[in-house]
Amino acid sequence: MNQVEIFKALANKTRLQILNWLKEPAENFPDQANADFENIGVCVGQIQIKAGLSQSTISEYLSILQRADLVSATRVGQWTYYKRNKEGIEKLSKIINSEL
Amino acid sequence: MNQVEIFKALANKTRLQILNWLKEPAENFPDQANADFENIGVCVGQIQIKAGLSQSTISEYLSILQRADLVSATRVGQWTYYKRNKEGIEKLSKIINSEL
DNA sequence: AATATATATCGACTTTTCCCGATATACCAA
DNA sequence: TTGGTATATCGGGAAAAGTCGATATATATT
């Protein structure tokens, strides 16, 4: 994934918020709180409700974040759970410290 | 300056390159090398030549970077010199480490 | 004052992004 | 297999960004 695509993914208020919410999923998505919730992530519907945009928009935003390696997805049954991708975010941090 | 504007400023190949060039001005702009060059920065014309886009585009790009606090400008005679803004970049680094 | 040079701003056109509703797909349950 | 729910994809209209050439402004030189 190239650097410009990463920054484009971050250049949107809602997508930044989602990433920020996923940093503390238990606090930000109390409705979905359950056992392996921290491991698996948060499902699209919960994120959509919180963001207040349409389902299609949020689905697309999540895939933009995923293509930028900022989140990862796991399908379980009819749900897709998204969570923060620590590695991708660390890589971004390194880009900023070494190239900017 | 809000976070989205910072990431928008970075969401462009040429602007990322400029920032990267300004990290090592002596290497990247040998034509302008002179005494206080490291302190004052690089003038618009040099950046424009290296980027290969029009003068107006580069002038605008530099002001986008400046509004995002990623570079700072100094006018000296008819030249405007731009340089990396260390503080702004550090602030960005902190945002990534604390909020993403 | 007239001219030259560097940069900034303006107006326009093209491409990309934002965001939606509609529809398709995948999975589940009866 | 029929219907229900979650998510993804598609098509499109509006807004923003990319980029240019033309022009304006600021400064320097003669």
PDB file of C-alpha atoms (C1' of nucleotides) in Angstrom:
ATOM      1  CA  MET A   1       0.000   0.000   0.000  1.00  0.00           C
ATOM      2  CA  ASN A   2       1.446   3.300  -0.977  1.00  0.00           C
ATOM      3  CA  GLN A   3       1.761   6.268   1.318  1.00  0.00           C
ATOM      4  CA  VAL A   4      -0.619   8.547  -0.532  1.00  0.00           C
ATOM      5  CA  GLU A   5      -3.416   5.990  -0.202  1.00  0.00           C
ATOM      6  CA  ILE A   6      -2.837   5.784   3.519  1.00  0.00           C
ATOM      7  CA  PHE A   7      -3.106   9.530   3.933  1.00  0.00           C
ATOM      8  CA  LYS A   8      -6.149   9.669   1.664  1.00  0.00           C
ATOM      9  CA  ALA A   9      -7.813   7.094   3.875  1.00  0.00           C
ATOM     10  CA  LEU A  10      -7.141   9.338   6.854  1.00  0.00           C
ATOM     11  CA  ALA A  11      -8.228  12.532   5.110  1.00  0.00           C
ATOM     12  CA  ASN A  12     -11.860  12.226   6.150  1.00  0.00           C
ATOM     13  CA  LYS A  13     -13.491  13.114   9.432  1.00  0.00           C
ATOM     14  CA  THR A  14     -15.667  10.019   9.687  1.00  0.00           C
ATOM     15  CA  ARG A  15     -12.866   7.610   8.850  1.00  0.00           C
ATOM     16  CA  LEU A  16     -10.604   9.230  11.438  1.00  0.00           C
ATOM     17  CA  GLN A  17     -13.377   8.889  13.994  1.00  0.00           C
ATOM     18  CA  ILE A  18     -13.884   5.232  13.210  1.00  0.00           C
ATOM     19  CA  LEU A  19     -10.213   4.554  13.722  1.00  0.00           C
ATOM     20  CA  ASN A  20     -10.309   6.452  16.952  1.00  0.00           C
ATOM     21  CA  TRP A  21     -13.380   4.524  18.145  1.00  0.00           C
ATOM     22  CA  LEU A  22     -11.717   1.238  17.327  1.00  0.00           C
ATOM     23  CA  LYS A  23      -8.861   2.135  19.607  1.00  0.00           C
ATOM     24  CA  GLU A  24     -11.225   1.731  22.567  1.00  0.00           C
ATOM     25  CA  PRO A  25     -13.959  -0.551  21.306  1.00  0.00           C
ATOM     26  CA  ALA A  26     -15.373  -1.463  24.716  1.00  0.00           C
ATOM     27  CA  GLU A  27     -15.916   2.171  25.593  1.00  0.00           C
ATOM     28  CA  ASN A  28     -17.223   3.210  22.236  1.00  0.00           C
ATOM     29  CA  PHE A  29     -19.435   0.256  21.413  1.00  0.00           C
ATOM     30  CA  PRO A  30     -20.951  -0.851  24.705  1.00  0.00           C
ATOM     31  CA  ASP A  31     -23.942  -2.423  22.922  1.00  0.00           C
ATOM     32  CA  GLN A  32     -21.793  -5.069  21.369  1.00  0.00           C
ATOM     33  CA  ALA A  33     -19.635  -5.781  24.375  1.00  0.00           C
ATOM     34  CA  ASN A  34     -18.982  -9.487  24.765  1.00  0.00           C
ATOM     35  CA  ALA A  35     -16.247 -11.967  25.450  1.00  0.00           C
ATOM     36  CA  ASP A  36     -13.853 -11.929  22.493  1.00  0.00           C
ATOM     37  CA  PHE A  37     -14.965  -8.536  21.369  1.00  0.00           C
ATOM     38  CA  GLU A  38     -11.520  -7.017  21.874  1.00  0.00           C
ATOM     39  CA  ASN A  39      -9.990  -9.669  19.692  1.00  0.00           C
ATOM     40  CA  ILE A  40     -12.418  -9.860  16.868  1.00  0.00           C
ATOM     41  CA  GLY A  41     -13.500  -6.252  16.510  1.00  0.00           C
ATOM     42  CA  VAL A  42     -16.720  -4.373  15.952  1.00  0.00           C
ATOM     43  CA  CYS A  43     -19.332  -5.194  13.342  1.00  0.00           C
ATOM     44  CA  VAL A  44     -20.237  -2.838  10.516  1.00  0.00           C
ATOM     45  CA  GLY A  45     -23.749  -2.171  11.797  1.00  0.00           C
ATOM     46  CA  GLN A  46     -22.548  -0.849  15.141  1.00  0.00           C
ATOM     47  CA  ILE A  47     -20.078   1.444  13.455  1.00  0.00           C
ATOM     48  CA  GLN A  48     -22.728   2.609  11.042  1.00  0.00           C
ATOM     49  CA  ILE A  49     -25.169   3.523  13.797  1.00  0.00           C
ATOM     50  CA  LYS A  50     -22.532   5.451  15.676  1.00  0.00           C
ATOM     51  CA  ALA A  51     -21.295   7.279  12.595  1.00  0.00           C
ATOM     52  CA  GLY A  52     -24.768   8.199  11.425  1.00  0.00           C
ATOM     53  CA  LEU A  53     -24.038   7.761   7.735  1.00  0.00           C
ATOM     54  CA  SER A  54     -25.614   5.264   5.367  1.00  0.00           C
ATOM     55  CA  GLN A  55     -24.777   1.582   5.458  1.00  0.00           C
ATOM     56  CA  SER A  56     -23.192   1.686   2.013  1.00  0.00           C
ATOM     57  CA  THR A  57     -20.999   4.618   2.909  1.00  0.00           C
ATOM     58  CA  ILE A  58     -19.701   2.995   6.067  1.00  0.00           C
ATOM     59  CA  SER A  59     -19.079  -0.274   4.311  1.00  0.00           C
ATOM     60  CA  GLU A  60     -17.044   1.552   1.719  1.00  0.00           C
ATOM     61  CA  TYR A  61     -15.164   3.585   4.308  1.00  0.00           C
ATOM     62  CA  LEU A  62     -14.197   0.434   6.139  1.00  0.00           C
ATOM     63  CA  SER A  63     -12.824  -1.094   3.001  1.00  0.00           C
ATOM     64  CA  ILE A  64     -10.846   2.063   2.293  1.00  0.00           C
ATOM     65  CA  LEU A  65      -9.339   1.789   5.760  1.00  0.00           C
ATOM     66  CA  GLN A  66      -8.670  -1.870   5.189  1.00  0.00           C
ATOM     67  CA  ARG A  67      -6.916  -1.295   1.868  1.00  0.00           C
ATOM     68  CA  ALA A  68      -4.701   1.176   3.701  1.00  0.00           C
ATOM     69  CA  ASP A  69      -3.869  -1.542   6.259  1.00  0.00           C
ATOM     70  CA  LEU A  70      -5.284   0.577   9.036  1.00  0.00           C
ATOM     71  CA  VAL A  71      -7.940  -1.957  10.019  1.00  0.00           C
ATOM     72  CA  SER A  72      -8.453  -5.653   9.434  1.00  0.00           C
ATOM     73  CA  ALA A  73     -11.663  -7.587   8.895  1.00  0.00           C
ATOM     74  CA  THR A  74     -12.959 -10.942  10.028  1.00  0.00           C
ATOM     75  CA  ARG A  75     -16.142 -12.479   8.699  1.00  0.00           C
ATOM     76  CA  VAL A  76     -18.142 -14.509  11.211  1.00  0.00           C
ATOM     77  CA  GLY A  77     -21.472 -15.700   9.957  1.00  0.00           C
ATOM     78  CA  GLN A  78     -23.333 -12.808   8.510  1.00  0.00           C
ATOM     79  CA  TRP A  79     -21.246 -10.236  10.315  1.00  0.00           C
ATOM     80  CA  THR A  80     -17.989  -8.641   9.387  1.00  0.00           C
ATOM     81  CA  TYR A  81     -15.959  -7.439  12.333  1.00  0.00           C
ATOM     82  CA  TYR A  82     -13.398  -4.718  11.882  1.00  0.00           C
ATOM     83  CA  LYS A  83     -10.601  -3.901  14.228  1.00  0.00           C
ATOM     84  CA  ARG A  84      -7.587  -1.657  14.380  1.00  0.00           C
ATOM     85  CA  ASN A  85      -4.531  -2.985  12.555  1.00  0.00           C
ATOM     86  CA  LYS A  86      -1.687  -2.285  14.932  1.00  0.00           C
ATOM     87  CA  GLU A  87       1.033  -3.192  12.439  1.00  0.00           C
ATOM     88  CA  GLY A  88      -0.283  -0.862   9.762  1.00  0.00           C
ATOM     89  CA  ILE A  89      -0.582   2.018  12.165  1.00  0.00           C
ATOM     90  CA  GLU A  90       2.925   1.436  13.454  1.00  0.00           C
ATOM     91  CA  LYS A  91       4.191   1.438   9.897  1.00  0.00           C
ATOM     92  CA  LEU A  92       2.514   4.792   9.362  1.00  0.00           C
ATOM     93  CA  SER A  93       4.125   6.135  12.481  1.00  0.00           C
ATOM     94  CA  LYS A  94       7.503   5.058  11.133  1.00  0.00           C
ATOM     95  CA  ILE A  95       6.869   6.706   7.786  1.00  0.00           C
ATOM     96  CA  ILE A  96       6.203   9.974   9.522  1.00  0.00           C
ATOM     97  CA  ASN A  97       9.247   9.735  11.713  1.00  0.00           C
ATOM     98  CA  SER A  98      11.598   8.758   8.933  1.00  0.00           C
ATOM     99  CA  GLU A  99      10.364  10.536   5.833  1.00  0.00           C
ATOM    100  CA  LEU A 100       8.546  13.688   6.841  1.00  0.00           C
TER     101      LEU A 100
ATOM    102  CA  MET B   1      -5.425  23.325  12.339  1.00  0.00           C
ATOM    103  CA  ASN B   2      -7.674  20.318  12.410  1.00  0.00           C
ATOM    104  CA  GLN B   3      -6.505  16.780  11.843  1.00  0.00           C
ATOM    105  CA  VAL B   4      -8.412  16.170   8.646  1.00  0.00           C
ATOM    106  CA  GLU B   5      -6.731  19.147   6.996  1.00  0.00           C
ATOM    107  CA  ILE B   6      -3.338  17.807   7.968  1.00  0.00           C
ATOM    108  CA  PHE B   7      -4.056  14.434   6.396  1.00  0.00           C
ATOM    109  CA  LYS B   8      -5.545  16.077   3.307  1.00  0.00           C
ATOM    110  CA  ALA B   9      -2.364  18.055   2.904  1.00  0.00           C
ATOM    111  CA  LEU B  10      -0.429  14.791   2.982  1.00  0.00           C
ATOM    112  CA  ALA B  11      -2.806  12.957   0.653  1.00  0.00           C
ATOM    113  CA  ASN B  12      -0.966  13.981  -2.489  1.00  0.00           C
ATOM    114  CA  LYS B  13       2.149  12.523  -4.028  1.00  0.00           C
ATOM    115  CA  THR B  14       3.807  15.811  -4.898  1.00  0.00           C
ATOM    116  CA  ARG B  15       3.176  17.363  -1.500  1.00  0.00           C
ATOM    117  CA  LEU B  16       4.591  14.305   0.238  1.00  0.00           C
ATOM    118  CA  GLN B  17       7.655  14.531  -1.975  1.00  0.00           C
ATOM    119  CA  ILE B  18       8.156  18.194  -1.196  1.00  0.00           C
ATOM    120  CA  LEU B  19       8.061  17.471   2.505  1.00  0.00           C
ATOM    121  CA  ASN B  20      10.506  14.663   2.026  1.00  0.00           C
ATOM    122  CA  TRP B  21      12.847  16.872  -0.017  1.00  0.00           C
ATOM    123  CA  LEU B  22      12.739  19.542   2.648  1.00  0.00           C
ATOM    124  CA  LYS B  23      13.999  17.049   5.172  1.00  0.00           C
ATOM    125  CA  GLU B  24      17.368  17.073   3.408  1.00  0.00           C
ATOM    126  CA  PRO B  25      17.473  20.389   1.591  1.00  0.00           C
ATOM    127  CA  ALA B  26      21.218  20.397   0.909  1.00  0.00           C
ATOM    128  CA  GLU B  27      21.026  17.037  -0.829  1.00  0.00           C
ATOM    129  CA  ASN B  28      17.866  17.739  -2.733  1.00  0.00           C
ATOM    130  CA  PHE B  29      18.478  21.319  -3.781  1.00  0.00           C
ATOM    131  CA  PRO B  30      22.192  21.574  -4.476  1.00  0.00           C
ATOM    132  CA  ASP B  31      21.653  24.525  -6.844  1.00  0.00           C
ATOM    133  CA  GLN B  32      20.588  26.763  -4.033  1.00  0.00           C
ATOM    134  CA  ALA B  33      23.131  25.624  -1.495  1.00  0.00           C
ATOM    135  CA  ASN B  34      24.491  28.538   0.485  1.00  0.00           C
ATOM    136  CA  ALA B  35      25.279  29.618   4.001  1.00  0.00           C
ATOM    137  CA  ASP B  36      22.023  29.916   5.940  1.00  0.00           C
ATOM    138  CA  PHE B  37      20.168  27.695   3.574  1.00  0.00           C
ATOM    139  CA  GLU B  38      19.444  25.108   6.260  1.00  0.00           C
ATOM    140  CA  ASN B  39      17.907  27.760   8.463  1.00  0.00           C
ATOM    141  CA  ILE B  40      15.879  29.710   5.995  1.00  0.00           C
ATOM    142  CA  GLY B  41      14.668  26.993   3.654  1.00  0.00           C
ATOM    143  CA  VAL B  42      14.261  26.530  -0.075  1.00  0.00           C
ATOM    144  CA  CYS B  43      12.645  29.010  -2.434  1.00  0.00           C
ATOM    145  CA  VAL B  44       9.511  28.247  -4.399  1.00  0.00           C
ATOM    146  CA  GLY B  45      11.232  28.281  -7.773  1.00  0.00           C
ATOM    147  CA  GLN B  46      13.666  25.532  -6.821  1.00  0.00           C
ATOM    148  CA  ILE B  47      10.867  23.365  -5.537  1.00  0.00           C
ATOM    149  CA  GLN B  48       8.832  24.036  -8.633  1.00  0.00           C
ATOM    150  CA  ILE B  49      11.615  22.977 -10.975  1.00  0.00           C
ATOM    151  CA  LYS B  50      12.209  19.792  -9.050  1.00  0.00           C
ATOM    152  CA  ALA B  51       8.513  18.913  -8.853  1.00  0.00           C
ATOM    153  CA  GLY B  52       7.889  19.606 -12.528  1.00  0.00           C
ATOM    154  CA  LEU B  53       4.436  21.110 -12.041  1.00  0.00           C
ATOM    155  CA  SER B  54       3.360  24.645 -12.807  1.00  0.00           C
ATOM    156  CA  GLN B  55       4.418  27.586 -10.684  1.00  0.00           C
ATOM    157  CA  SER B  56       0.857  28.256  -9.587  1.00  0.00           C
ATOM    158  CA  THR B  57       0.297  24.677  -8.525  1.00  0.00           C
ATOM    159  CA  ILE B  58       3.444  24.551  -6.435  1.00  0.00           C
ATOM    160  CA  SER B  59       2.698  27.884  -4.839  1.00  0.00           C
ATOM    161  CA  GLU B  60      -0.702  26.593  -3.835  1.00  0.00           C
ATOM    162  CA  TYR B  61       0.675  23.273  -2.603  1.00  0.00           C
ATOM    163  CA  LEU B  62       3.139  25.077  -0.395  1.00  0.00           C
ATOM    164  CA  SER B  63       0.390  27.124   1.142  1.00  0.00           C
ATOM    165  CA  ILE B  64      -1.645  23.991   1.777  1.00  0.00           C
ATOM    166  CA  LEU B  65       1.350  22.516   3.585  1.00  0.00           C
ATOM    167  CA  GLN B  66       1.796  25.738   5.480  1.00  0.00           C
ATOM    168  CA  ARG B  67      -1.846  25.885   6.587  1.00  0.00           C
ATOM    169  CA  ALA B  68      -1.374  22.360   7.918  1.00  0.00           C
ATOM    170  CA  ASP B  69       1.662  23.573   9.907  1.00  0.00           C
ATOM    171  CA  LEU B  70       3.883  21.140   8.090  1.00  0.00           C
ATOM    172  CA  VAL B  71       6.146  23.839   6.635  1.00  0.00           C
ATOM    173  CA  SER B  72       6.849  27.454   7.468  1.00  0.00           C
ATOM    174  CA  ALA B  73       7.604  30.344   5.136  1.00  0.00           C
ATOM    175  CA  THR B  74       9.981  33.284   5.262  1.00  0.00           C
ATOM    176  CA  ARG B  75       9.898  36.090   2.763  1.00  0.00           C
ATOM    177  CA  VAL B  76      13.282  37.580   1.882  1.00  0.00           C
ATOM    178  CA  GLY B  77      13.211  40.136  -0.880  1.00  0.00           C
ATOM    179  CA  GLN B  78      11.366  38.669  -3.801  1.00  0.00           C
ATOM    180  CA  TRP B  79      11.810  35.134  -2.640  1.00  0.00           C
ATOM    181  CA  THR B  80       9.741  33.061  -0.294  1.00  0.00           C
ATOM    182  CA  TYR B  81      11.668  30.295   1.416  1.00  0.00           C
ATOM    183  CA  TYR B  82       9.876  27.281   2.751  1.00  0.00           C
ATOM    184  CA  LYS B  83      11.214  24.853   5.264  1.00  0.00           C
ATOM    185  CA  ARG B  84      10.021  21.877   7.258  1.00  0.00           C
ATOM    186  CA  ASN B  85       8.090  22.765  10.402  1.00  0.00           C
ATOM    187  CA  LYS B  86       9.467  20.442  13.015  1.00  0.00           C
ATOM    188  CA  GLU B  87       6.847  21.290  15.633  1.00  0.00           C
ATOM    189  CA  GLY B  88       3.930  20.623  13.315  1.00  0.00           C
ATOM    190  CA  ILE B  89       5.343  17.304  12.217  1.00  0.00           C
ATOM    191  CA  GLU B  90       5.953  16.270  15.801  1.00  0.00           C
ATOM    192  CA  LYS B  91       2.395  17.160  16.636  1.00  0.00           C
ATOM    193  CA  LEU B  92       1.229  14.927  13.808  1.00  0.00           C
ATOM    194  CA  SER B  93       3.357  12.110  15.118  1.00  0.00           C
ATOM    195  CA  LYS B  94       1.707  12.499  18.505  1.00  0.00           C
ATOM    196  CA  ILE B  95      -1.762  12.465  17.009  1.00  0.00           C
ATOM    197  CA  ILE B  96      -1.004   9.169  15.350  1.00  0.00           C
ATOM    198  CA  ASN B  97       0.436   7.648  18.466  1.00  0.00           C
ATOM    199  CA  SER B  98      -2.340   8.782  20.738  1.00  0.00           C
ATOM    200  CA  GLU B  99      -5.495   8.733  18.659  1.00  0.00           C
ATOM    201  CA  LEU B 100      -5.131   6.158  15.935  1.00  0.00           C
TER     202      LEU B 100
ATOM    203  C1'  DA C   1       9.527  55.642 -13.578  1.00  0.00           C
ATOM    204  C1'  DA C   2      10.154  51.582 -16.269  1.00  0.00           C
ATOM    205  C1'  DT C   3      11.366  46.979 -16.486  1.00  0.00           C
ATOM    206  C1'  DA C   4      12.400  42.420 -14.773  1.00  0.00           C
ATOM    207  C1'  DT C   5      11.859  38.580 -11.613  1.00  0.00           C
ATOM    208  C1'  DA C   6       9.561  35.718  -7.886  1.00  0.00           C
ATOM    209  C1'  DT C   7       5.492  34.516  -5.894  1.00  0.00           C
ATOM    210  C1'  DA C   8       0.481  34.650  -5.115  1.00  0.00           C
ATOM    211  C1'  DT C   9      -4.135  34.673  -6.670  1.00  0.00           C
ATOM    212  C1'  DC C  10      -7.935  33.949 -10.022  1.00  0.00           C
ATOM    213  C1'  DG C  11     -10.914  31.505 -13.279  1.00  0.00           C
ATOM    214  C1'  DA C  12     -11.670  27.439 -15.585  1.00  0.00           C
ATOM    215  C1'  DC C  13     -11.731  22.664 -16.661  1.00  0.00           C
ATOM    216  C1'  DT C  14     -11.021  17.774 -15.387  1.00  0.00           C
ATOM    217  C1'  DT C  15     -10.695  14.184 -12.107  1.00  0.00           C
ATOM    218  C1'  DT C  16     -11.610  12.430  -7.628  1.00  0.00           C
ATOM    219  C1'  DT C  17     -14.112  12.064  -3.396  1.00  0.00           C
ATOM    220  C1'  DC C  18     -18.369  12.174  -0.677  1.00  0.00           C
ATOM    221  C1'  DC C  19     -22.400  10.121   0.154  1.00  0.00           C
ATOM    222  C1'  DC C  20     -26.741   8.348  -1.053  1.00  0.00           C
ATOM    223  C1'  DG C  21     -30.473   4.796  -2.517  1.00  0.00           C
ATOM    224  C1'  DA C  22     -31.039   0.591  -4.947  1.00  0.00           C
ATOM    225  C1'  DT C  23     -29.609  -3.811  -5.689  1.00  0.00           C
ATOM    226  C1'  DA C  24     -26.757  -7.971  -5.182  1.00  0.00           C
ATOM    227  C1'  DT C  25     -24.618 -11.408  -2.303  1.00  0.00           C
ATOM    228  C1'  DA C  26     -23.806 -14.195   1.732  1.00  0.00           C
ATOM    229  C1'  DC C  27     -25.411 -16.410   5.501  1.00  0.00           C
ATOM    230  C1'  DC C  28     -28.918 -17.961   8.835  1.00  0.00           C
ATOM    231  C1'  DA C  29     -33.373 -19.818  10.536  1.00  0.00           C
ATOM    232  C1'  DA C  30     -37.756 -21.748  10.007  1.00  0.00           C
TER     233       DA C  30
ATOM    234  C1'  DT D   1     -36.775 -23.387  -0.030  1.00  0.00           C
ATOM    235  C1'  DT D   2     -38.452 -19.175   1.539  1.00  0.00           C
ATOM    236  C1'  DG D   3     -37.731 -15.271   3.996  1.00  0.00           C
ATOM    237  C1'  DG D   4     -34.894 -12.319   7.003  1.00  0.00           C
ATOM    238  C1'  DT D   5     -30.685  -9.892   8.284  1.00  0.00           C
ATOM    239  C1'  DA D   6     -25.803  -8.139   7.477  1.00  0.00           C
ATOM    240  C1'  DT D   7     -22.688  -6.557   4.353  1.00  0.00           C
ATOM    241  C1'  DA D   8     -20.891  -5.392  -0.266  1.00  0.00           C
ATOM    242  C1'  DT D   9     -21.248  -3.415  -4.666  1.00  0.00           C
ATOM    243  C1'  DC D  10     -23.181  -0.382  -8.247  1.00  0.00           C
ATOM    244  C1'  DG D  11     -24.712   3.974 -10.394  1.00  0.00           C
ATOM    245  C1'  DG D  12     -25.128   8.633  -9.842  1.00  0.00           C
ATOM    246  C1'  DG D  13     -25.368  13.654  -8.414  1.00  0.00           C
ATOM    247  C1'  DA D  14     -22.996  17.176  -5.695  1.00  0.00           C
ATOM    248  C1'  DA D  15     -18.878  18.925  -3.751  1.00  0.00           C
ATOM    249  C1'  DA D  16     -13.926  19.161  -3.440  1.00  0.00           C
ATOM    250  C1'  DA D  17      -9.248  18.681  -5.206  1.00  0.00           C
ATOM    251  C1'  DG D  18      -5.807  18.727  -9.039  1.00  0.00           C
ATOM    252  C1'  DT D  19      -3.839  21.414 -12.290  1.00  0.00           C
ATOM    253  C1'  DC D  20      -3.240  24.790 -15.655  1.00  0.00           C
ATOM    254  C1'  DG D  21      -2.543  29.553 -17.954  1.00  0.00           C
ATOM    255  C1'  DA D  22      -3.391  34.319 -17.201  1.00  0.00           C
ATOM    256  C1'  DT D  23      -3.025  37.998 -14.269  1.00  0.00           C
ATOM    257  C1'  DA D  24      -1.941  40.552  -9.996  1.00  0.00           C
ATOM    258  C1'  DT D  25       1.302  41.882  -6.462  1.00  0.00           C
ATOM    259  C1'  DA D  26       5.735  42.618  -4.310  1.00  0.00           C
ATOM    260  C1'  DT D  27      10.313  43.515  -4.639  1.00  0.00           C
ATOM    261  C1'  DA D  28      14.695  44.708  -7.029  1.00  0.00           C
ATOM    262  C1'  DT D  29      17.396  47.095 -10.593  1.00  0.00           C
ATOM    263  C1'  DT D  30      18.390  50.599 -13.739  1.00  0.00           C
TER     264       DT D  30
END
